[in-house]
Coordinates of C-alpha atoms and ligand atoms in Angstrom, one line a residue:
M999 CA 158.4 9.0 123.9
A1000 CA 159.3 10.8 120.7
Y1001 CA 160.6 8.4 118.2
S1002 CA 161.7 11.0 115.6
G1003 CA 165.2 10.9 114.4
F1004 CA 165.7 7.1 115.0
L1005 CA 167.2 6.9 111.6
S1006 CA 169.3 10.1 111.9
H1007 CA 172.3 8.1 113.5
P1008 CA 172.3 5.1 111.3
L1009 CA 175.5 3.7 112.7
S1010 CA 174.7 4.1 116.3
F1011 CA 171.1 2.8 116.6
Q1012 CA 170.2 0.0 118.9
V1013 CA 168.5 -2.7 116.8
S1014 CA 166.5 -4.0 119.8
G1015 CA 165.2 -0.5 120.3
V1016 CA 164.3 0.1 116.7
L1017 CA 163.1 -3.1 115.1
S1018 CA 161.4 -4.1 118.2
A1019 CA 159.9 -1.9 120.9
R1020 CA 159.8 -4.8 123.3
L1021 CA 161.7 -7.8 122.1
P1022 CA 165.5 -8.3 121.9
V1023 CA 166.8 -8.9 118.5
T1024 CA 170.1 -10.6 117.5
I1025 CA 172.7 -8.1 116.4
S1026 CA 175.6 -8.7 114.2
T1027 CA 177.8 -5.7 114.2
S1028 CA 180.7 -5.0 111.8
S1029 CA 182.9 -3.4 114.5
D1030 CA 184.0 -6.7 116.0
R1031 CA 185.6 -7.7 112.7
N1032 CA 189.1 -7.1 111.4
P1033 CA 189.0 -3.7 109.6
N1034 CA 191.2 -5.1 106.8
S1035 CA 189.1 -8.1 106.2
V1036 CA 187.3 -8.5 102.8
M1037 CA 184.0 -8.2 104.6
A1038 CA 185.1 -4.9 106.2
V1039 CA 186.3 -3.5 102.9
L1040 CA 183.1 -4.6 101.2
E1041 CA 181.0 -3.1 104.0
E1042 CA 182.8 0.2 103.8
R1043 CA 182.4 0.3 100.1
S1044 CA 178.7 -0.6 100.3
S1045 CA 178.1 2.0 103.0
K1046 CA 179.4 4.7 100.7
H1047 CA 177.1 3.7 97.8
K1048 CA 174.3 2.4 100.0
V1049 CA 170.9 2.6 98.2
P1050 CA 168.0 2.7 100.6
H1051 CA 166.3 -0.7 100.5
V1052 CA 162.9 -2.0 101.5
L1053 CA 162.1 -5.7 101.7
T1054 CA 158.4 -6.4 101.2
V1055 CA 157.0 -9.6 102.5
A1056 CA 153.6 -9.8 100.9
G1057 CA 151.3 -11.5 98.4
S1058 CA 151.4 -11.3 94.6
D1059 CA 148.4 -9.6 92.9
S1060 CA 148.0 -10.8 89.3
G1061 CA 146.1 -7.7 88.5
A1062 CA 149.1 -5.7 89.8
G1063 CA 147.2 -3.0 91.6
A1064 CA 148.0 -4.2 95.2
G1065 CA 150.4 -6.5 97.0
I1066 CA 154.0 -7.1 95.9
Q1067 CA 153.4 -5.2 92.6
A1068 CA 152.1 -2.1 94.3
D1069 CA 155.1 -2.2 96.7
L1070 CA 157.6 -2.5 93.8
K1071 CA 156.0 0.4 92.0
T1072 CA 155.9 2.6 95.0
C1073 CA 159.5 2.1 96.0
A1074 CA 160.6 2.6 92.3
A1075 CA 158.6 5.9 92.3
L1076 CA 160.3 7.0 95.5
G1077 CA 163.8 6.1 94.5
V1078 CA 164.2 3.1 96.9
Y1079 CA 165.3 -0.4 96.0
C1080 CA 162.7 -3.1 96.8
S1081 CA 163.3 -6.7 97.2
T1082 CA 160.4 -9.2 97.5
V1083 CA 159.5 -12.2 99.5
I1084 CA 156.3 -13.7 98.2
T1085 CA 153.9 -15.2 100.8
A1086 CA 151.1 -16.1 98.4
I1087 CA 150.1 -15.9 94.8
T1088 CA 146.6 -14.6 94.2
A1089 CA 144.5 -14.8 91.1
Q1090 CA 143.0 -11.3 91.3
N1091 CA 141.6 -8.6 89.1
T1092 CA 139.4 -5.5 89.3
V1093 CA 136.3 -7.7 90.0
G1094 CA 137.7 -9.6 93.0
V1095 CA 139.9 -12.4 94.1
Q1096 CA 139.4 -15.6 92.2
G1097 CA 142.0 -17.7 94.0
V1098 CA 144.7 -17.7 96.7
H1099 CA 147.7 -20.1 96.6
P1100 CA 149.9 -19.7 99.8
V1101 CA 153.6 -20.3 99.4
P1102 CA 154.8 -23.1 101.8
E1103 CA 156.4 -21.7 105.0
E1104 CA 159.7 -23.3 104.3
F1105 CA 159.9 -21.5 101.0
V1106 CA 159.0 -18.2 102.6
A1107 CA 161.9 -18.8 105.0
E1108 CA 164.2 -19.6 102.1
Q1109 CA 163.3 -16.4 100.3
L1110 CA 163.8 -14.4 103.5
R1111 CA 167.2 -15.9 104.1
S1112 CA 168.3 -15.4 100.4
V1113 CA 167.6 -11.7 100.6
L1114 CA 168.6 -11.0 104.2
T1115 CA 171.9 -12.9 104.2
D1116 CA 173.0 -11.1 101.0
M1117 CA 171.5 -7.6 100.9
Q1118 CA 171.5 -4.8 103.3
V1119 CA 167.8 -4.3 104.0
D1120 CA 166.9 -1.1 105.8
V1121 CA 163.2 -1.6 106.4
V1122 CA 161.0 -4.7 106.2
K1123 CA 157.4 -4.1 105.2
T1124 CA 154.8 -6.8 105.5
G1125 CA 151.5 -7.1 103.7
M1126 CA 149.5 -10.3 103.1
L1127 CA 150.6 -13.1 105.6
P1128 CA 148.2 -15.9 104.7
S1129 CA 148.8 -18.3 107.7
I1130 CA 149.9 -18.3 111.3
G1131 CA 152.8 -20.5 110.2
I1132 CA 154.1 -17.8 107.9
V1133 CA 153.7 -15.1 110.5
K1134 CA 155.7 -17.2 113.0
T1135 CA 158.4 -18.1 110.4
L1136 CA 158.7 -14.4 109.5
C1137 CA 159.1 -13.3 113.2
R1138 CA 161.6 -16.0 113.9
I1139 CA 163.8 -15.1 110.9
L1140 CA 163.5 -11.3 111.4
K1141 CA 165.0 -11.7 114.9
E1142 CA 168.2 -13.2 113.3
F1143 CA 168.9 -10.2 111.1
R1144 CA 169.7 -6.6 111.4
V1145 CA 167.1 -4.3 109.9
R1146 CA 166.2 -0.8 111.1
A1147 CA 162.4 -0.9 111.1
L1148 CA 159.5 -3.1 110.5
V1149 CA 156.3 -1.7 109.0
V1150 CA 153.2 -3.9 109.3
D1151 CA 150.2 -3.6 107.1
P1152 CA 147.9 -6.2 108.7
V1153 CA 146.2 -7.2 105.4
M1154 CA 143.2 -9.4 106.1
A1155 CA 140.8 -8.8 103.2
S1156 CA 140.9 -7.3 99.8
T1157 CA 138.8 -4.1 99.1
S1158 CA 136.4 -6.4 97.3
G1159 CA 135.8 -8.2 100.6
D1160 CA 137.6 -11.4 99.7
V1161 CA 139.6 -13.0 102.6
L1162 CA 143.3 -12.9 102.1
A1163 CA 144.3 -13.9 105.7
G1164 CA 141.8 -15.5 108.1
P1165 CA 141.4 -14.7 111.8
S1166 CA 143.8 -17.5 112.7
I1167 CA 146.7 -15.2 112.0
L1168 CA 145.5 -12.7 114.7
A1169 CA 147.2 -14.5 117.6
G1170 CA 150.5 -14.2 115.7
L1171 CA 150.0 -10.5 115.0
W1172 CA 149.1 -9.8 118.6
K1173 CA 151.8 -11.8 120.3
E1174 CA 154.7 -11.7 117.9
L1175 CA 154.5 -9.3 114.9
L1176 CA 153.0 -6.2 116.3
P1177 CA 155.4 -6.0 119.3
M1178 CA 158.2 -5.9 116.8
A1179 CA 156.7 -3.3 114.5
V1180 CA 157.7 0.3 114.4
I1181 CA 154.3 1.1 112.9
V1182 CA 151.1 -0.8 112.1
T1183 CA 148.6 0.5 109.4
P1184 CA 145.2 -1.2 109.7
N1185 CA 142.2 0.0 107.8
L1186 CA 138.8 0.2 109.5
K1187 CA 138.0 -3.5 109.1
E1188 CA 141.5 -4.6 110.1
A1189 CA 141.5 -2.4 113.1
S1190 CA 138.1 -3.9 114.1
A1191 CA 139.5 -7.4 113.6
L1192 CA 142.5 -6.7 115.7
L1193 CA 140.3 -5.5 118.5
G1194 CA 138.0 -8.6 118.4
G1195 CA 135.3 -7.1 116.2
V1196 CA 134.4 -3.7 117.7
Q1197 CA 132.5 -1.4 115.4
L1198 CA 134.4 1.5 114.0
A1199 CA 132.5 4.2 112.1
T1200 CA 133.8 7.6 113.1
V1201 CA 137.1 9.4 113.6
D1202 CA 136.6 9.2 117.3
D1203 CA 136.2 5.5 117.0
M1204 CA 139.5 5.4 115.0
R1205 CA 141.2 7.3 117.8
S1206 CA 140.2 4.8 120.5
A1207 CA 141.1 1.9 118.2
A1208 CA 144.6 3.4 117.6
K1209 CA 145.1 3.7 121.4
S1210 CA 144.0 0.1 122.0
I1211 CA 146.2 -1.3 119.1
H1212 CA 149.1 0.6 120.5
D1213 CA 148.9 -1.6 123.6
F1214 CA 149.9 -4.6 121.4
G1215 CA 153.3 -3.1 121.2
P1216 CA 154.0 -1.2 118.0
R1217 CA 155.7 2.1 118.4
Y1218 CA 153.2 3.9 116.2
V1219 CA 149.7 3.2 114.9
L1220 CA 148.0 4.6 111.8
V1221 CA 144.3 3.8 111.5
K1222 CA 143.3 4.4 107.9
G1223 CA 140.0 5.9 107.0
G1224 CA 139.8 5.2 103.3
D1225 CA 136.6 3.2 104.0
L1226 CA 134.9 6.0 106.0
P1227 CA 131.6 6.6 104.2
A1228 CA 131.7 9.1 101.3
P1229 CA 131.5 12.1 101.2
L1230 CA 133.6 12.3 104.3
D1231 CA 137.2 13.4 103.9
A1232 CA 139.8 10.5 103.7
V1233 CA 141.0 10.9 107.3
D1234 CA 143.8 8.7 108.9
V1235 CA 144.5 8.8 112.6
F1236 CA 148.1 8.6 113.7
F1237 CA 149.0 7.8 117.3
D1238 CA 152.5 7.9 118.7
G1239 CA 151.7 6.6 122.2
E1240 CA 151.0 10.1 123.6
N1241 CA 149.6 12.3 120.9
F1242 CA 147.1 12.0 118.0
H1243 CA 147.5 13.5 114.5
E1244 CA 144.7 13.6 112.0
L1245 CA 146.0 13.3 108.4
R1246 CA 143.2 14.7 106.3
A1247 CA 142.9 14.6 102.5
A1248 CA 140.0 15.4 100.2
R1249 CA 138.3 12.2 99.1
I1250 CA 139.0 11.6 95.5
K1251 CA 136.0 10.4 93.5
T1252 CA 137.3 7.4 91.6
R1253 CA 136.9 3.6 91.2
N1254 CA 140.7 3.3 91.1
T1255 CA 141.6 2.7 94.8
H1256 CA 142.7 -0.9 94.6
G1257 CA 146.1 -1.1 96.4
T1258 CA 145.9 2.2 98.4
G1259 CA 146.7 0.4 101.6
C1260 CA 149.7 -1.5 100.3
T1261 CA 151.0 1.7 98.6
L1262 CA 150.6 3.8 101.8
A1263 CA 152.5 1.3 103.8
S1264 CA 155.3 0.7 101.3
C1265 CA 155.7 4.5 100.9
I1266 CA 156.1 4.8 104.7
A1267 CA 158.7 2.1 104.6
A1268 CA 160.5 3.8 101.7
E1269 CA 160.7 7.1 103.4
L1270 CA 162.0 5.5 106.6
A1271 CA 164.6 3.7 104.5
K1272 CA 165.7 7.0 103.1
G1273 CA 166.2 8.3 106.7
S1274 CA 163.0 10.1 107.4
S1275 CA 161.5 10.1 110.9
M1276 CA 158.0 8.7 111.4
L1277 CA 155.5 11.5 111.1
P1278 CA 157.1 13.1 108.0
A1279 CA 157.2 9.6 106.4
V1280 CA 153.5 9.1 107.0
Q1281 CA 152.7 12.6 105.7
V1282 CA 154.7 12.0 102.5
A1283 CA 152.9 8.6 102.1
K1284 CA 149.5 10.2 102.5
R1285 CA 150.3 12.9 100.0
Y1286 CA 151.7 10.3 97.5
V1287 CA 148.5 8.2 97.7
E1288 CA 146.3 11.3 97.3
T1289 CA 148.3 12.7 94.4
A1290 CA 148.4 9.3 92.6
L1291 CA 144.6 8.8 93.0
D1292 CA 143.9 12.2 91.7
Y1293 CA 146.2 11.8 88.7
S1294 CA 144.7 8.3 87.9
K1295 CA 141.1 9.1 88.7
D1296 CA 139.9 8.6 85.1
I1297 CA 142.1 5.8 83.8
V1298 CA 140.3 2.6 82.8
I1299 CA 141.9 -0.8 83.5
G1300 CA 139.7 -3.8 83.8
S1301 CA 135.9 -3.9 84.0
G1302 CA 135.2 -4.5 87.7
P1303 CA 134.5 -2.1 90.5
Q1304 CA 138.0 -1.8 91.8
G1305 CA 140.6 -0.4 89.4
P1306 CA 144.3 0.0 89.9
F1307 CA 145.9 3.5 89.9
D1308 CA 149.1 4.8 88.3
H1309 CA 152.0 4.8 90.8
L1310 CA 154.4 6.3 88.3
F1311 CA 152.3 9.1 86.8
K1312 CA 153.0 7.9 83.2
L1313 CA 150.1 5.9 82.0
K1314 CA 147.9 8.8 80.9
R1315 CA 150.5 10.0 78.4
N1316 CA 150.0 7.0 76.3
V1317 CA 146.2 7.0 76.2
C1318 CA 145.2 7.5 72.5
S1319 CA 148.8 7.7 71.5
S1320 CA 148.2 6.6 67.8
S1321 CA 149.8 9.7 66.4
R1322 CA 153.1 9.2 68.4
R1323 CA 156.1 7.8 66.9
G1324 CA 159.8 7.5 67.4
F1325 CA 162.6 9.7 66.0
N1326 CA 164.0 9.1 62.4
P1327 CA 167.1 11.0 61.3
N1328 CA 165.2 12.0 58.2
D1329 CA 162.9 14.0 60.4
L1330 CA 165.7 16.6 60.4
L1331 CA 165.3 17.5 56.7
L1332 CA 163.4 20.7 57.2
Y1333 CA 163.7 21.7 60.8
A1334 CA 161.7 24.8 61.7
I1335 CA 162.5 26.8 64.7
T1336 CA 160.0 29.4 65.9
D1337 CA 160.8 32.9 67.1
S1338 CA 158.1 34.9 68.9
R1339 CA 159.6 38.3 67.9
M1340 CA 159.3 37.5 64.2
N1341 CA 155.9 36.1 64.5
K1342 CA 154.7 39.0 66.5
K1343 CA 156.2 41.4 63.9
W1344 CA 154.1 39.7 61.2
G1345 CA 151.0 39.6 63.4
R1346 CA 150.5 35.8 63.8
S1347 CA 150.3 33.6 66.7
I1348 CA 152.9 30.9 67.3
T1349 CA 150.3 28.2 66.8
D1350 CA 149.3 29.6 63.4
A1351 CA 153.1 29.8 62.5
V1352 CA 153.6 26.2 63.5
K1353 CA 150.5 25.1 61.6
A1354 CA 151.7 27.0 58.5
A1355 CA 155.2 25.6 58.6
I1356 CA 153.9 22.0 58.9
E1357 CA 151.5 22.5 56.1
G1358 CA 154.3 23.9 53.9
G1359 CA 156.4 20.7 54.6
A1360 CA 158.4 21.3 57.8
T1361 CA 159.4 17.9 59.0
I1362 CA 160.2 18.8 62.7
I1363 CA 159.4 21.8 64.9
Q1364 CA 161.4 23.3 67.7
L1365 CA 159.7 25.9 70.0
R1366 CA 162.3 28.5 70.8
E1367 CA 160.5 31.0 73.0
K1368 CA 162.9 33.2 74.9
E1369 CA 160.4 35.7 76.1
A1370 CA 157.4 33.5 77.3
E1371 CA 156.7 33.1 81.0
T1372 CA 156.8 29.5 82.1
R1373 CA 153.1 28.9 82.3
E1374 CA 152.4 30.6 79.0
F1375 CA 155.2 28.5 77.5
V1376 CA 153.8 25.2 78.7
E1377 CA 150.3 26.1 77.5
L1378 CA 151.8 27.1 74.1
A1379 CA 153.7 23.9 73.9
K1380 CA 150.6 21.9 74.6
A1381 CA 148.6 23.7 71.9
C1382 CA 151.4 23.3 69.3
L1383 CA 151.8 19.6 70.2
E1384 CA 148.1 19.1 69.4
I1385 CA 148.8 20.5 66.0
S1386 CA 152.1 18.7 65.4
R1387 CA 150.8 15.3 66.6
S1388 CA 147.8 15.5 64.3
H1389 CA 150.2 15.8 61.4
G1390 CA 152.6 13.2 62.6
V1391 CA 155.4 15.8 63.0
L1392 CA 157.7 15.8 66.1
L1393 CA 158.0 18.9 68.3
L1394 CA 160.9 19.8 70.5
I1395 CA 161.4 22.5 73.1
N1396 CA 164.4 24.7 73.1
D1397 CA 166.5 24.7 76.4
R1398 CA 163.6 24.1 78.8
V1399 CA 163.6 20.5 80.0
D1400 CA 160.9 21.5 82.6
V1401 CA 158.6 22.8 79.8
A1402 CA 159.2 19.6 77.8
L1403 CA 158.3 17.4 80.8
A1404 CA 155.2 19.5 81.7
S1405 CA 153.9 19.6 78.2
D1406 CA 155.0 16.0 77.3
A1407 CA 156.7 17.3 74.2
D1408 CA 158.7 14.9 72.0
G1409 CA 162.0 16.2 73.2
V1410 CA 164.4 19.1 73.8
H1411 CA 167.2 20.8 72.1
V1412 CA 170.0 22.1 74.3
G1413 CA 173.0 24.3 73.8
Q1414 CA 176.5 23.9 75.2
S1415 CA 175.7 26.0 78.2
D1416 CA 172.2 24.5 78.8
M1417 CA 171.4 21.6 80.9
S1418 CA 173.8 18.7 80.2
P1419 CA 172.2 16.1 77.8
R1420 CA 173.1 13.4 80.3
I1421 CA 171.0 15.0 83.0
A1422 CA 168.2 15.8 80.5
R1423 CA 168.2 12.2 79.5
A1424 CA 167.9 11.0 83.1
L1425 CA 165.0 13.4 83.6
L1426 CA 163.2 12.8 80.3
G1427 CA 163.6 9.0 80.0
P1428 CA 164.8 6.9 77.1
E1429 CA 162.1 7.7 74.5
K1430 CA 162.4 11.5 74.3
I1431 CA 164.5 13.1 71.7
I1432 CA 167.6 15.2 72.7
G1433 CA 169.4 17.4 70.3
V1434 CA 172.6 19.3 71.1
S1435 CA 174.2 22.4 69.4
C1436 CA 177.9 21.6 68.5
K1437 CA 180.5 23.6 66.7
T1438 CA 183.5 21.2 67.1
P1439 CA 184.2 17.4 66.6
E1440 CA 184.9 17.2 70.4
Q1441 CA 181.5 18.6 71.2
A1442 CA 179.9 16.2 68.7
L1443 CA 181.5 13.2 70.3
Q1444 CA 180.6 14.3 73.7
A1445 CA 176.9 14.8 72.7
W1446 CA 177.0 11.2 71.4
A1447 CA 178.5 9.9 74.7
D1448 CA 175.9 11.8 76.6
G1449 CA 173.1 10.0 74.9
A1450 CA 171.9 12.7 72.4
D1451 CA 169.9 11.7 69.3
Y1452 CA 171.2 14.3 66.9
I1453 CA 173.4 17.4 66.8
G1454 CA 172.7 20.8 65.3
C1455 CA 175.9 22.3 63.8
G1456 CA 176.5 26.0 63.1
G1457 CA 176.2 28.8 62.6
V1458 CA 177.2 27.8 59.2
F1459 CA 176.6 31.4 57.9
P1460 CA 176.3 34.6 59.8
T1461 CA 172.7 35.2 61.0
S1462 CA 170.7 38.0 62.6
T1463 CA 169.0 35.5 64.9
K1464 CA 172.1 35.1 67.0
A1465 CA 174.4 38.1 67.4
N1466 CA 178.1 37.6 67.7
N1467 CA 177.7 33.9 66.9
L1468 CA 181.0 32.3 65.7
T1469 CA 180.4 30.8 62.3
V1470 CA 181.9 27.5 61.2
G1471 CA 181.3 27.8 57.5
L1472 CA 180.8 24.9 55.1
D1473 CA 184.2 23.5 55.9
G1474 CA 183.6 23.5 59.6
L1475 CA 180.2 21.8 59.0
K1476 CA 181.8 19.1 57.0
T1477 CA 184.6 18.5 59.7
V1478 CA 181.9 18.2 62.4
C1479 CA 179.7 15.9 60.3
L1480 CA 182.6 13.6 59.4
S1481 CA 183.5 13.1 63.1
S1482 CA 180.0 12.9 64.4
K1483 CA 178.4 9.5 65.2
L1484 CA 175.1 11.2 65.3
P1485 CA 172.9 12.7 62.4
V1486 CA 173.5 16.4 61.9
V1487 CA 171.2 19.3 61.1
A1488 CA 173.0 22.4 59.8
I1489 CA 171.9 25.8 61.2
G1490 CA 172.7 29.5 60.8
G1491 CA 171.9 31.8 58.0
I1492 CA 170.4 29.1 55.8
G1493 CA 167.5 29.9 53.3
V1494 CA 166.2 29.2 49.9
G1495 CA 169.3 30.7 48.3
N1496 CA 172.0 28.6 50.0
A1497 CA 170.2 25.4 51.3
G1498 CA 171.3 23.5 48.2
S1499 CA 175.0 24.4 48.7
V1500 CA 174.8 23.2 52.3
M1501 CA 173.2 19.8 51.5
E1502 CA 175.6 19.3 48.7
I1503 CA 178.7 19.1 50.9
G1504 CA 178.3 15.3 50.4
V1505 CA 178.4 13.9 53.9
P1506 CA 175.8 11.1 54.5
N1507 CA 175.0 12.0 58.1
L1508 CA 174.0 15.6 57.2
K1509 CA 170.3 15.1 57.2
G1510 CA 168.8 18.5 56.9
I1511 CA 168.8 22.2 57.6
A1512 CA 167.3 24.2 60.5
V1513 CA 165.8 27.6 59.8
V1514 CA 164.3 30.5 61.7
S1515 CA 164.1 33.7 59.8
A1516 CA 163.9 32.0 56.3
L1517 CA 160.4 30.9 57.4
F1518 CA 159.2 33.1 60.2
D1519 CA 160.6 36.5 59.2
R1520 CA 158.5 36.4 56.0
E1521 CA 154.9 37.3 55.2
C1522 CA 153.7 33.9 54.3
V1523 CA 155.2 31.1 56.3
S1524 CA 153.6 28.2 54.4
S1525 CA 154.7 29.4 50.9
E1526 CA 158.3 30.0 52.2
T1527 CA 158.3 26.6 53.7
K1528 CA 157.1 25.0 50.4
K1529 CA 159.9 26.8 48.5
L1530 CA 162.5 25.5 50.8
H1531 CA 161.0 22.1 50.8
S1532 CA 161.2 21.9 47.0
V1533 CA 164.9 23.0 47.0
L1534 CA 165.6 20.1 49.5
M1535 CA 163.6 17.7 47.4
D1536 CA 165.7 18.7 44.3
V1537 CA 168.9 18.0 46.2
L1538 CA 167.7 14.7 47.4
S1539 CA 166.7 13.6 43.9
M1540 CA 170.1 14.5 42.4
P1541 CA 172.3 11.5 41.6
K1542 CA 175.0 11.0 44.2
Ligands
LIG230 N1 139.1 8.0 97.7 C1 140.2 8.4 98.4 N2 140.6 9.6 98.3 C2 141.7 10.0 99.0 N3 142.4 9.2 99.7 C3 142.0 7.9 99.9 C4 140.8 7.4 99.2 N4 140.7 6.1 99.5 C5 141.7 5.8 100.3 N5 142.4 6.8 100.6 C6 143.7 6.9 101.4 O1 144.4 5.8 101.1 C7 145.1 5.2 102.1 C8 144.8 3.8 102.3 O2 143.6 3.7 103.0 P1 142.5 2.5 102.9 O3 141.9 2.6 101.5 O4 141.6 2.8 104.0 O5 143.4 1.2 103.2 P2 143.2 -0.2 102.6 O6 143.6 -0.1 101.1 O7 144.1 -1.0 103.4 O8 141.8 -0.6 102.7 C9 144.7 6.1 103.3 O9 145.6 7.1 103.5 C10 143.4 6.6 102.9 O10 143.0 7.8 103.6
LIG231 C1 148.0 -9.7 97.4 C2 147.2 -8.6 98.0 N1 147.7 -7.9 99.1 C3 147.1 -6.9 99.6 C4 145.8 -6.6 99.1 C5 145.0 -5.4 99.7 O1 144.7 -4.4 98.8 P1 144.3 -2.9 99.3 O2 145.7 -2.2 99.4 O3 143.4 -2.4 98.3 O4 143.8 -3.0 100.6 C6 145.3 -7.3 98.0 N2 144.1 -7.0 97.4 N3 146.0 -8.3 97.4
LIG232 MG1 141.5 -0.3 100.2

């Protein structure tokens, strides 16, 4: 029977038909309550703002590659809330498992009740269950609560071969847990253990194993082939009771595979919690593991044979990050904005232009490339970042949040009709710099409320770079500065001749000037930058 769409009618599902293929489960419905009661109001409110929620019942891995820690990272990466019931604490690293300390059954029960009586859990995912007592406790309590699905990863041993749960739990899996599961995800060794020790070495063996394990009662079975001998593809066999699907991925050559099984199962749980049906959930999970392994194949954490991988695709950014630093408002002093037309006219590449500006004293760079195709823009940004970072200068991207993300630039500068700074902040994260162009005090306040780091104010004077641009003049600049809670850089028609008059308006949060033509529509970028730099230095050294 096809099981797809079991989550597509979240309010009409039969718990006994979802959580358990075979066993009845206690149901507490809200429909038998008074619709005006506090509970009913709270339930209605929470259903409107319901966040998909996975509860993982698993062991802690001190090395944080597998277990509870992998589950938390996976759910976070997939936008699903994850609560945690810890069944055992393990002392574990990239070498192996040095110790296992099971949590007493009663305390596993207490954790389960704490979460399940308070929070609306959609999917329960199980990992390491170190004793038969814990398996039985879990099954007993699960039957008392309403959850949509149970994903069972029948963890028995770590990849290093250390025992995490002995054969004594098998009876509990066979008789109680598997019949309640919507899916069970054994690796080759676990599938073999579940079937009393049969040898599994080929994809055909995995198919027969999936069929036999299905007889224990789970709605679906996924036999994982991560341990098939290299160089075979990483093939997993999915069985829905009638049909088989082979999920095939290229085998990534890496030592960083610790936690793949936990990650795959919690990703399936997360996708189910979001409302996916089963096969698409498994496909997303498979792709997630493959992509994360590929991204993390070269990272080095620990000295043993089994490294963790990066669930959040962020760790590599900070490898060798010695040249990175945070934003300081004084960085705005001499703000150079590139212009491909001008640089082309003078026969130089953007990278040469950026290098010359930095050597002349530019304190921050913004790449403003209106004509570049996206791929070219990303490559250009990466090349310029190499130069700017080696000089300790920050580099921002004009308008294009996607290019900033792809190149890992230091931030973006957006205009009033570009992406809202609030959305840009959500995409870029807290450490990236966001600047916003503002002409009025209202816009300046809004930029601050939206989480920007600085504002650009102008055009102060008329300029050829932006046709028909409304100018604010020195008075307008002063008004905006006085009302801005953020540091300000002045822009528009500024050069060696008038930079002094701009900086002398006497407002402390005016931190610098931004220039395009005054640097790049000139024959020698570095000497123009030097001239401008010395004008600014003269102003800064004047008594206030
Ligand atoms: N080197 C690899 N390259 C690509 N996928 C892999 C690799 N190793 C494991 N996988 C995948 O990771 C998932 C977890 O499988 P596996 O490692 O067999 O489980 P476990 O961690 O429980 O032993 C499966 O989808 C498997 O195909
Ligand atoms: C606490 C704990 N749980 C599970 C695993 C399995 O790890 P893998 O996902 O690599 O099979 C582990 N090593 N430790
Ligand atoms: Mg493994």
